[in-house]
mmCIF file of C-alpha atoms in Angstrom:
data_model
loop_
_atom_site.group_PDB
_atom_site.id
_atom_site.type_symbol
_atom_site.label_atom_id
_atom_site.label_comp_id
_atom_site.label_asym_id
_atom_site.label_seq_id
_atom_site.Cartn_x
_atom_site.Cartn_y
_atom_site.Cartn_z
ATOM 1 C CA MET O 295 -56.781 -64.997 95.501
ATOM 2 C CA SER O 296 -55.330 -67.796 93.388
ATOM 3 C CA ARG O 297 -56.718 -69.751 90.110
ATOM 4 C CA THR O 298 -56.051 -73.233 89.283
ATOM 5 C CA THR O 299 -57.084 -75.455 86.611
ATOM 6 C CA ASN O 300 -57.055 -78.950 86.040
ATOM 7 C CA HIS O 301 -57.286 -78.757 82.201
ATOM 8 C CA ALA O 302 -53.352 -78.686 80.659
ATOM 9 C CA ASP O 303 -55.739 -76.772 77.644
ATOM 10 C CA GLY O 304 -53.306 -73.670 76.877
ATOM 11 C CA ASP O 305 -56.831 -71.901 75.173
ATOM 12 C CA ILE O 306 -58.216 -72.540 78.687
ATOM 13 C CA VAL O 307 -55.832 -71.099 80.923
ATOM 14 C CA ARG O 308 -55.379 -68.229 78.322
ATOM 15 C CA ASP O 309 -59.305 -68.063 79.143
ATOM 16 C CA LEU O 310 -58.897 -67.888 82.611
ATOM 17 C CA LEU O 311 -55.865 -65.309 82.655
ATOM 18 C CA SER O 312 -58.109 -62.579 80.615
ATOM 19 C CA VAL O 313 -61.261 -63.211 82.608
ATOM 20 C CA ALA O 314 -58.606 -62.744 85.667
ATOM 21 C CA ASP O 315 -57.823 -59.161 84.109
ATOM 22 C CA LEU O 316 -61.624 -58.638 84.089
ATOM 23 C CA LEU O 317 -62.113 -59.234 87.368
ATOM 24 C CA GLU O 318 -59.490 -57.082 88.435
ATOM 25 C CA GLU O 319 -60.167 -54.073 86.543
ATOM 26 C CA PRO O 320 -63.852 -53.106 87.481
ATOM 27 C CA GLN O 321 -63.520 -50.690 84.379
ATOM 28 C CA LEU O 322 -63.345 -53.610 81.803
ATOM 29 C CA ALA O 323 -65.716 -55.206 83.762
ATOM 30 C CA ARG O 324 -68.436 -52.827 83.371
ATOM 31 C CA LEU O 325 -67.263 -52.063 79.477
ATOM 32 C CA TYR O 326 -67.497 -56.331 79.291
ATOM 33 C CA SER O 327 -71.092 -56.045 80.923
ATOM 34 C CA TYR O 328 -72.087 -53.375 78.793
ATOM 35 C CA LEU O 329 -70.909 -55.619 75.706
ATOM 36 C CA ALA O 330 -72.993 -58.409 76.754
ATOM 37 C CA ASP O 331 -76.416 -56.460 76.995
ATOM 38 C CA GLU O 332 -76.263 -55.069 73.635
ATOM 39 C CA ASP O 333 -76.204 -57.138 70.381
ATOM 40 C CA GLY O 334 -73.436 -54.748 69.330
ATOM 41 C CA ALA O 335 -72.122 -51.205 69.986
ATOM 42 C CA THR O 336 -68.900 -49.455 68.507
ATOM 43 C CA VAL O 337 -66.398 -47.470 70.153
ATOM 44 C CA GLN O 338 -68.288 -44.297 69.968
ATOM 45 C CA ASP O 339 -71.292 -46.062 72.147
ATOM 46 C CA VAL O 340 -69.018 -47.487 74.594
ATOM 47 C CA MET O 341 -67.523 -43.462 74.821
ATOM 48 C CA ASP O 342 -71.114 -42.223 75.203
ATOM 49 C CA GLU O 343 -72.358 -44.701 77.665
ATOM 50 C CA LEU O 344 -69.700 -45.220 80.261
ATOM 51 C CA GLU O 345 -68.134 -41.909 79.888
ATOM 52 C CA LEU O 346 -64.798 -42.582 78.800
ATOM 53 C CA ALA O 347 -62.251 -40.721 76.545
ATOM 54 C CA GLN O 348 -61.580 -41.912 73.021
ATOM 55 C CA GLY O 349 -57.853 -43.102 73.756
ATOM 56 C CA THR O 350 -59.347 -44.902 76.932
ATOM 57 C CA ALA O 351 -62.178 -46.662 75.207
ATOM 58 C CA TYR O 352 -59.871 -47.141 72.171
ATOM 59 C CA SER O 353 -57.402 -49.181 74.655
ATOM 60 C CA TYR O 354 -59.994 -51.250 76.517
ATOM 61 C CA VAL O 355 -61.910 -52.187 73.651
ATOM 62 C CA ASN O 356 -58.238 -53.610 71.789
ATOM 63 C CA ARG O 357 -57.275 -55.262 75.264
ATOM 64 C CA LEU O 358 -60.781 -57.126 75.513
ATOM 65 C CA VAL O 359 -60.279 -58.323 71.816
ATOM 66 C CA ASP O 360 -56.701 -59.656 72.579
ATOM 67 C CA ALA O 361 -57.949 -61.134 75.790
ATOM 68 C CA GLY O 362 -60.853 -63.208 73.399
ATOM 69 C CA VAL O 363 -63.442 -62.014 76.078
ATOM 70 C CA ILE O 364 -65.051 -59.803 73.364
ATOM 71 C CA LYS O 365 -65.519 -60.007 69.401
ATOM 72 C CA VAL O 366 -65.514 -57.999 66.189
ATOM 73 C CA THR O 367 -68.979 -58.360 64.514
ATOM 74 C CA GLN O 368 -69.100 -55.952 61.820
ATOM 75 C CA ASP O 369 -65.647 -55.453 59.751
ATOM 76 C CA GLU O 370 -66.838 -51.752 58.233
ATOM 77 C CA GLN O 371 -66.573 -48.713 59.624
ATOM 78 C CA PRO O 372 -67.369 -47.839 62.134
ATOM 79 C CA ARG O 373 -66.753 -51.663 63.695
ATOM 80 C CA GLN O 374 -68.777 -52.958 66.194
ATOM 81 C CA TYR O 375 -67.977 -55.470 69.012
ATOM 82 C CA ALA O 376 -70.099 -57.651 71.143
ATOM 83 C CA ALA O 377 -69.306 -59.943 74.180
ATOM 84 C CA ARG O 378 -68.274 -63.326 73.969
ATOM 85 C CA GLU O 379 -69.914 -65.916 76.533
ATOM 86 C CA ILE O 380 -67.718 -66.336 79.243
ATOM 87 C CA ASP O 381 -68.175 -69.104 81.755
ATOM 88 C CA LEU O 382 -65.386 -70.723 83.784
ATOM 89 C CA THR O 383 -65.273 -72.673 86.687
ATOM 90 C CA VAL O 384 -62.591 -71.444 89.104
ATOM 91 C CA THR O 385 -61.037 -73.814 92.135
ATOM 92 C CA THR O 386 -59.775 -71.450 94.915
ATOM 93 C CA ALA O 387 -56.255 -71.849 96.324
ATOM 94 C CA ALA O 388 -57.475 -74.393 98.969
ATOM 95 C CA GLY O 389 -59.338 -75.963 96.428
ATOM 96 C CA ASP O 390 -62.318 -76.780 98.842
ATOM 97 C CA ARG O 391 -64.309 -74.422 97.067
ATOM 98 C CA GLY O 392 -65.417 -73.359 93.309
ATOM 99 C CA TYR O 393 -66.555 -70.947 91.797
ATOM 100 C CA THR O 394 -68.117 -69.837 88.295
ATOM 101 C CA ILE O 395 -67.354 -66.768 86.550
ATOM 102 C CA THR O 396 -70.659 -66.060 84.768
ATOM 103 C CA PRO O 397 -71.595 -61.814 83.207
ATOM 104 C CA VAL O 398 -73.463 -61.108 86.141
ATOM 105 C CA LEU O 399 -70.798 -61.518 88.770
ATOM 106 C CA ILE O 400 -68.797 -59.939 85.945
ATOM 107 C CA ASP O 401 -71.255 -57.006 86.140
ATOM 108 C CA ALA O 402 -71.392 -57.322 90.160
ATOM 109 C CA VAL O 403 -67.341 -56.763 90.301
ATOM 110 C CA GLY O 404 -68.130 -53.890 87.760
ATOM 111 C CA ARG O 405 -69.843 -51.946 89.738
ATOM 112 C CA ARG O 406 -67.453 -52.026 92.485
ATOM 113 C CA GLU O 407 -65.976 -48.591 91.327
ATOM 114 C CA THR O 408 -69.489 -47.269 92.021
ATOM 115 C CA ASN O 409 -70.458 -49.183 94.972
ATOM 116 C CA ASP O 410 -68.850 -49.154 97.888
ATOM 117 C CA ASP O 411 -71.034 -51.825 99.951
ATOM 118 C CA ILE O 412 -69.886 -54.107 96.651
ATOM 119 C CA ASP O 413 -65.730 -52.690 97.294
ATOM 120 C CA THR O 414 -65.517 -53.149 101.011
ATOM 121 C CA TYR O 415 -67.296 -56.677 100.747
ATOM 122 C CA ILE O 416 -64.537 -57.518 97.792
ATOM 123 C CA ASP O 417 -61.513 -56.766 100.117
ATOM 124 C CA ARG O 418 -62.820 -58.593 102.469
ATOM 125 C CA HIS O 419 -64.453 -61.745 101.074
ATOM 126 C CA GLY O 420 -62.727 -62.062 98.266
ATOM 127 C CA VAL O 421 -64.706 -62.351 93.930
ATOM 128 C CA ASP O 422 -65.433 -66.547 95.525
ATOM 129 C CA GLY O 423 -67.155 -64.486 98.726
ATOM 130 C CA LEU O 424 -69.067 -62.342 96.163
ATOM 131 C CA ALA O 425 -69.984 -65.042 94.015
ATOM 132 C CA THR O 426 -71.408 -66.746 96.904
ATOM 133 C CA ALA O 427 -73.697 -63.351 98.099
ATOM 134 C CA LEU O 428 -74.571 -63.149 94.588
ATOM 135 C CA THR O 429 -76.442 -66.732 95.100
ATOM 136 C CA TYR O 430 -77.965 -65.776 98.664
ATOM 137 C CA ALA O 431 -79.120 -62.600 96.398
ATOM 138 C CA VAL O 432 -80.794 -64.648 93.761
ATOM 139 C CA ALA O 433 -82.498 -66.674 96.439
ATOM 140 C CA ARG O 434 -83.313 -63.360 98.676
ATOM 141 C CA GLU O 435 -85.290 -61.813 96.020
ATOM 142 C CA ARG O 436 -87.020 -64.881 95.100
ATOM 143 C CA GLY O 437 -88.148 -65.313 99.070
ATOM 144 C CA GLU O 438 -86.295 -68.375 99.354
ATOM 145 C CA VAL O 439 -83.949 -67.150 102.135
ATOM 146 C CA THR O 440 -83.754 -64.212 104.278
ATOM 147 C CA HIS O 441 -80.620 -61.978 105.064
ATOM 148 C CA ARG O 442 -80.318 -63.822 108.773
ATOM 149 C CA LEU O 443 -79.764 -67.069 107.088
ATOM 150 C CA MET O 444 -77.351 -65.860 105.074
ATOM 151 C CA ALA O 445 -75.475 -64.265 108.085
ATOM 152 C CA GLU O 446 -76.052 -67.451 109.851
ATOM 153 C CA ASP O 447 -74.516 -69.710 106.817
ATOM 154 C CA LEU O 448 -71.398 -67.444 105.942
ATOM 155 C CA THR O 449 -70.748 -66.054 109.923
ATOM 156 C CA ILE O 450 -71.008 -62.761 108.923
ATOM 157 C CA SER O 451 -73.366 -60.437 110.944
ATOM 158 C CA PRO O 452 -77.002 -59.764 109.908
ATOM 159 C CA LEU O 453 -76.021 -56.278 109.004
ATOM 160 C CA ALA O 454 -73.208 -57.307 106.833
ATOM 161 C CA ALA O 455 -75.394 -59.593 104.792
ATOM 162 C CA GLU O 456 -78.096 -57.200 104.351
ATOM 163 C CA MET O 457 -75.659 -54.105 102.869
ATOM 164 C CA ILE O 458 -74.813 -56.610 100.530
ATOM 165 C CA LEU O 459 -78.001 -58.129 99.499
ATOM 166 C CA GLN O 460 -79.068 -54.393 98.674
ATOM 167 C CA ALA O 461 -76.150 -53.841 96.946
ATOM 168 C CA LEU O 462 -76.461 -56.625 94.399
ATOM 169 C CA ARG O 463 -80.282 -56.196 94.462
ATOM 170 C CA ALA O 464 -80.046 -54.329 91.095
ATOM 171 C CA VAL O 465 -77.489 -56.777 89.696
ATOM 172 C CA VAL O 466 -79.512 -59.950 90.441
ATOM 173 C CA HIS O 467 -83.400 -57.991 88.706
ATOM 174 C CA ASP O 468 -81.006 -56.643 85.790
ATOM 175 C CA HIS O 469 -80.043 -60.650 84.835
ATOM 176 C CA TYR O 470 -82.788 -62.577 86.429
ATOM 177 C CA ASP O 471 -86.770 -62.304 85.621
ATOM 178 C CA ILE O 472 -87.685 -61.977 89.048
ATOM 179 C CA GLU O 473 -91.278 -60.359 89.646
ATOM 180 C CA GLU O 474 -90.195 -57.125 92.126
ATOM 181 C CA VAL O 475 -92.606 -57.223 94.859
ATOM 182 C CA GLY O 476 -93.831 -54.282 97.443
ATOM 183 C CA GLY O 477 -93.118 -51.128 97.176
ATOM 184 C CA SER O 478 -90.139 -48.890 97.194
ATOM 185 C CA LEU O 479 -88.435 -45.827 98.940
ATOM 186 C CA ASN O 480 -88.054 -44.087 95.680
ATOM 187 C CA GLU O 481 -91.998 -43.870 95.707
ATOM 188 C CA LEU O 482 -91.378 -41.499 98.723
ATOM 189 C CA ASP O 483 -90.614 -37.596 97.043
ATOM 190 C CA ILE O 484 -86.665 -37.691 97.861
ATOM 191 C CA ASP O 485 -86.258 -34.217 96.682
ATOM 192 C CA ASP O 486 -88.731 -32.532 98.665
ATOM 193 C CA THR O 487 -87.058 -30.479 101.119
ATOM 194 C CA ASP O 488 -88.416 -29.138 104.423
ATOM 195 C CA SER O 489 -90.371 -26.099 103.836
ATOM 196 C CA GLU O 490 -91.160 -25.676 107.814
ATOM 197 C CA MET D 253 -102.165 -44.714 118.466
ATOM 198 C CA SER D 254 -104.722 -46.674 115.648
ATOM 199 C CA ARG D 255 -101.487 -47.893 113.127
ATOM 200 C CA LEU D 256 -98.226 -49.270 114.308
ATOM 201 C CA HIS D 257 -95.342 -49.714 112.265
ATOM 202 C CA VAL D 258 -92.641 -51.779 112.449
ATOM 203 C CA ALA D 259 -89.200 -51.650 110.810
ATOM 204 C CA ASP D 260 -86.736 -54.377 109.791
ATOM 205 C CA THR D 261 -82.883 -53.921 109.565
ATOM 206 C CA GLY D 262 -83.693 -53.745 105.573
ATOM 207 C CA LEU D 263 -85.092 -50.387 105.867
ATOM 208 C CA PHE D 264 -82.422 -48.704 108.065
ATOM 209 C CA VAL D 265 -80.053 -49.806 105.673
ATOM 210 C CA ALA D 266 -81.891 -49.050 102.667
ATOM 211 C CA MET D 267 -81.969 -45.158 104.239
ATOM 212 C CA GLY D 268 -78.031 -44.746 104.737
ATOM 213 C CA GLN D 269 -76.371 -41.740 106.629
ATOM 214 C CA PRO D 270 -78.481 -38.696 107.668
ATOM 215 C CA SER D 271 -76.977 -37.168 104.650
ATOM 216 C CA ASN D 272 -78.205 -39.333 102.343
ATOM 217 C CA SER D 273 -81.776 -38.148 100.396
ATOM 218 C CA ARG D 274 -83.683 -41.413 101.299
ATOM 219 C CA TYR D 275 -82.806 -40.938 105.101
ATOM 220 C CA GLN D 276 -83.831 -37.433 104.668
ATOM 221 C CA ALA D 277 -87.155 -38.498 102.948
ATOM 222 C CA VAL D 278 -88.017 -41.291 105.315
ATOM 223 C CA GLY D 279 -87.646 -39.242 108.521
ATOM 224 C CA ARG D 280 -89.430 -36.297 106.831
ATOM 225 C CA PHE D 281 -92.440 -38.678 105.903
ATOM 226 C CA ALA D 282 -92.736 -40.114 109.614
ATOM 227 C CA ARG D 283 -92.832 -36.393 111.368
ATOM 228 C CA ARG D 284 -95.378 -35.208 108.689
ATOM 229 C CA ASN D 285 -97.404 -37.899 109.328
ATOM 230 C CA ASP D 286 -96.832 -38.093 113.149
ATOM 231 C CA THR D 287 -95.421 -41.735 112.540
ATOM 232 C CA THR D 288 -92.827 -43.670 115.109
ATOM 233 C CA PHE D 289 -90.913 -46.484 113.708
ATOM 234 C CA VAL D 290 -90.725 -49.573 116.267
ATOM 235 C CA LEU D 291 -88.007 -51.352 116.026
ATOM 236 C CA PRO D 292 -87.857 -55.048 117.822
ATOM 237 C CA GLU D 293 -85.159 -55.247 120.175
ATOM 238 C CA ARG D 294 -83.456 -57.828 118.364
ATOM 239 C CA VAL D 295 -83.381 -55.657 115.461
ATOM 240 C CA TYR D 296 -81.879 -53.174 117.464
ATOM 241 C CA ASP D 297 -78.948 -55.082 118.706
ATOM 242 C CA GLU D 298 -78.733 -56.505 114.909
ATOM 243 C CA LEU D 299 -78.451 -52.602 113.545
ATOM 244 C CA THR D 300 -76.016 -51.743 116.456
ATOM 245 C CA ALA D 301 -73.776 -54.878 116.414
ATOM 246 C CA ASN D 302 -70.299 -53.245 116.202
ATOM 247 C CA ASP D 303 -69.005 -54.995 113.038
ATOM 248 C CA PRO D 304 -65.868 -53.639 111.699
ATOM 249 C CA ASP D 305 -66.627 -54.364 108.325
ATOM 250 C CA VAL D 306 -69.783 -51.991 108.476
ATOM 251 C CA GLU D 307 -70.100 -48.503 108.923
ATOM 252 C CA THR D 308 -72.401 -47.663 111.635
ATOM 253 C CA LEU D 309 -75.702 -46.867 110.848
ATOM 254 C CA PRO D 310 -77.381 -43.823 112.060
ATOM 255 C CA VAL D 311 -80.064 -45.629 114.462
ATOM 256 C CA ASP D 312 -79.569 -43.875 117.542
ATOM 257 C CA ALA D 313 -79.822 -40.443 115.473
ATOM 258 C CA SER D 314 -83.507 -41.095 114.355
ATOM 259 C CA ILE D 315 -84.079 -42.479 117.946
ATOM 260 C CA ASP D 316 -82.827 -38.965 119.295
ATOM 261 C CA GLU D 317 -84.529 -37.036 116.221
ATOM 262 C CA GLY D 318 -87.941 -38.819 117.745
ATOM 263 C CA TRP D 319 -89.319 -41.042 114.848
ATOM 264 C CA THR D 320 -87.766 -44.300 115.821
ATOM 265 C CA THR D 321 -88.070 -46.243 119.221
ATOM 266 C CA VAL D 322 -87.353 -49.558 120.377
ATOM 267 C CA ALA D 323 -89.986 -51.705 121.494
ATOM 268 C CA SER D 324 -90.044 -53.349 125.074
ATOM 269 C CA PRO D 325 -89.722 -57.092 125.660
ATOM 270 C CA LEU D 326 -92.261 -59.259 123.749
ATOM 271 C CA GLU D 327 -94.707 -60.324 126.033
ATOM 272 C CA PHE D 328 -94.264 -64.285 125.678
ATOM 273 C CA SER D 329 -97.044 -64.877 128.353
ATOM 274 C CA ASP D 330 -99.543 -63.640 125.575
ATOM 275 C CA PRO D 331 -100.338 -66.700 123.761
ATOM 276 C CA VAL D 332 -100.867 -64.634 120.491
ATOM 277 C CA VAL D 333 -97.314 -64.025 120.657
ATOM 278 C CA SER D 334 -96.058 -67.362 121.088
ATOM 279 C CA ARG D 335 -98.023 -68.538 118.712
ATOM 280 C CA ALA D 336 -96.957 -65.843 116.064
ATOM 281 C CA MET D 337 -93.379 -66.139 116.829
ATOM 282 C CA ASP D 338 -94.026 -69.999 115.893
ATOM 283 C CA GLY D 339 -95.646 -69.485 112.622
ATOM 284 C CA VAL D 340 -93.181 -67.182 111.573
ATOM 285 C CA GLN D 341 -90.001 -69.270 112.030
ATOM 286 C CA ARG D 342 -91.575 -72.586 110.528
ATOM 287 C CA TYR D 343 -93.165 -70.427 107.207
ATOM 288 C CA ILE D 344 -89.421 -69.386 106.770
ATOM 289 C CA ALA D 345 -87.722 -72.617 107.797
ATOM 290 C CA ASN D 346 -90.171 -74.179 105.012
ATOM 291 C CA ALA D 347 -89.530 -71.440 102.459
ATOM 292 C CA ASP D 348 -85.781 -72.584 102.920
ATOM 293 C CA ASP D 349 -85.715 -76.030 103.830
ATOM 294 C CA ARG D 350 -84.352 -75.971 106.853
ATOM 295 C CA PRO D 351 -85.592 -77.123 110.536
ATOM 296 C CA ALA D 352 -87.378 -74.229 112.257
ATOM 297 C CA ASP D 353 -85.486 -74.072 115.643
ATOM 298 C CA GLU D 354 -82.514 -73.012 113.299
ATOM 299 C CA VAL D 355 -84.309 -70.097 112.135
ATOM 300 C CA GLU D 356 -83.193 -66.527 113.403
ATOM 301 C CA ARG D 357 -86.099 -65.071 115.731
ATOM 302 C CA ALA D 358 -85.622 -61.497 115.097
ATOM 303 C CA ASP D 359 -88.069 -62.425 111.509
ATOM 304 C CA ALA D 360 -90.444 -63.748 113.771
ATOM 305 C CA ALA D 361 -89.885 -61.203 116.476
ATOM 306 C CA LEU D 362 -91.120 -58.401 113.874
ATOM 307 C CA ALA D 363 -94.645 -60.829 113.785
ATOM 308 C CA ALA D 364 -95.070 -61.268 117.161
ATOM 309 C CA LEU D 365 -94.220 -57.383 117.976
ATOM 310 C CA ALA D 366 -97.358 -56.915 115.495
ATOM 311 C CA ALA D 367 -99.584 -59.933 117.565
ATOM 312 C CA GLN D 368 -99.492 -58.026 120.956
ATOM 313 C CA TYR D 369 -100.544 -54.638 119.794
ATOM 314 C CA LEU D 370 -103.557 -55.967 117.884
ATOM 315 C CA SER D 371 -104.505 -58.493 120.425
ATOM 316 C CA ALA D 372 -104.169 -55.925 123.038
ATOM 317 C CA GLY D 373 -106.154 -53.749 121.232
ATOM 318 C CA ALA D 374 -103.650 -50.916 121.249
ATOM 319 C CA VAL D 375 -103.601 -50.765 117.952
ATOM 320 C CA THR D 376 -106.003 -51.688 114.624
ATOM 321 C CA GLU D 377 -103.373 -51.930 111.915
ATOM 322 C CA VAL D 378 -99.978 -52.870 111.478
ATOM 323 C CA TYR D 379 -97.394 -52.196 108.832
ATOM 324 C CA ILE D 380 -94.059 -53.782 108.554
ATOM 325 C CA TYR D 381 -91.154 -52.636 106.358
ATOM 326 C CA THR D 382 -88.722 -55.526 105.450
ATOM 327 C CA THR D 383 -86.633 -56.195 102.360
ATOM 328 C CA ASP D 384 -86.945 -60.206 102.962
ATOM 329 C CA ILE D 385 -89.721 -61.525 100.900
ATOM 330 C CA ALA D 386 -89.780 -64.557 102.824
ATOM 331 C CA ALA D 387 -90.064 -62.895 106.345
ATOM 332 C CA GLY D 388 -92.926 -61.106 104.548
ATOM 333 C CA LYS D 389 -94.980 -63.635 103.233
ATOM 334 C CA GLY D 390 -94.763 -65.521 106.782
ATOM 335 C CA LEU D 391 -95.726 -62.185 108.117
ATOM 336 C CA LYS D 392 -98.832 -61.783 106.054
ATOM 337 C CA PRO D 393 -101.455 -63.579 108.106
ATOM 338 C CA TYR D 394 -100.399 -60.883 111.048
ATOM 339 C CA SER D 395 -100.132 -57.645 109.292
ATOM 340 C CA ARG D 396 -100.040 -55.148 106.204
ATOM 341 C CA VAL D 397 -96.599 -55.914 104.594
ATOM 342 C CA ARG D 398 -94.784 -53.132 102.734
ATOM 343 C CA ASP D 399 -91.527 -54.276 100.951
ATOM 344 C CA THR D 400 -88.595 -51.509 101.253
ATOM 345 C CA GLY D 401 -86.933 -52.548 98.591
ATOM 346 C CA THR D 402 -84.409 -50.595 97.421
ATOM 347 C CA GLN D 403 -84.561 -50.348 93.615
#
């Protein structure tokens, strides 16, 4: 995926590069998403929440500070960090499509490490493809579109559409206030085993 | 049989592979309650279509295990069946603001199958398991709808 921008402004180019790092490293994306959810967090909080070793946590936090996507909110020890807002529109190399990098997209990318379906989809369709899938996932949770209509629009199989929509469902509900309807498979007793 | 359980693609995607605890829980639930999930042909075709990007789902395994079956072809000569098809296609088209004839017919087939069984007096209740809220709402006049969300 290439990224271009019409702005010659150095700040924007720097922002774009730092955000590009976020999208390419799911661990950094997860850290950014965690800080975006919290008012302020310490490196100790980051270590506990993301299960990172101390050295790794400091290294990631420093990289995000240097990149300008998070900031120090309290300079006294222990230092507190918080996410800066990111909202950048990126144009693909072909120039025919654009997508916006938002906290919800960064969160979705950050989950590729723990979600095979998101990982496969990004490999196949790129981050811009995932951004498109995310808009369908939001619309589907709102009852405005079905997995079959998405499949038809994007010329992918309905099965592939259903898989990414289910994979993105948790992301959508974490970021958007959409009422959840219906039941859940989790109402079944998953841990129960056949006694017969 | 007084109850028909119709499954959409989303149920099988949510269950995953036979090693997944959700797959096992649904299979156990079906056996204990003497329940068989019925798949409209179009849904079966969708689930078993060859897509190199997607891991094949164990639909045939659940059929072999006896708790899933594929429905026989819909009886379009029954006016209730074609009315149900048209009604659901119109509902989804309206929700998404596109022409009804562009809406894939698998969603509508869920309702048509329900309508066919009810109209024949073969069952008194139908449960439809779908993850598409738009399809679920469109199906409501024809059945009791369960959303099989994955949360």
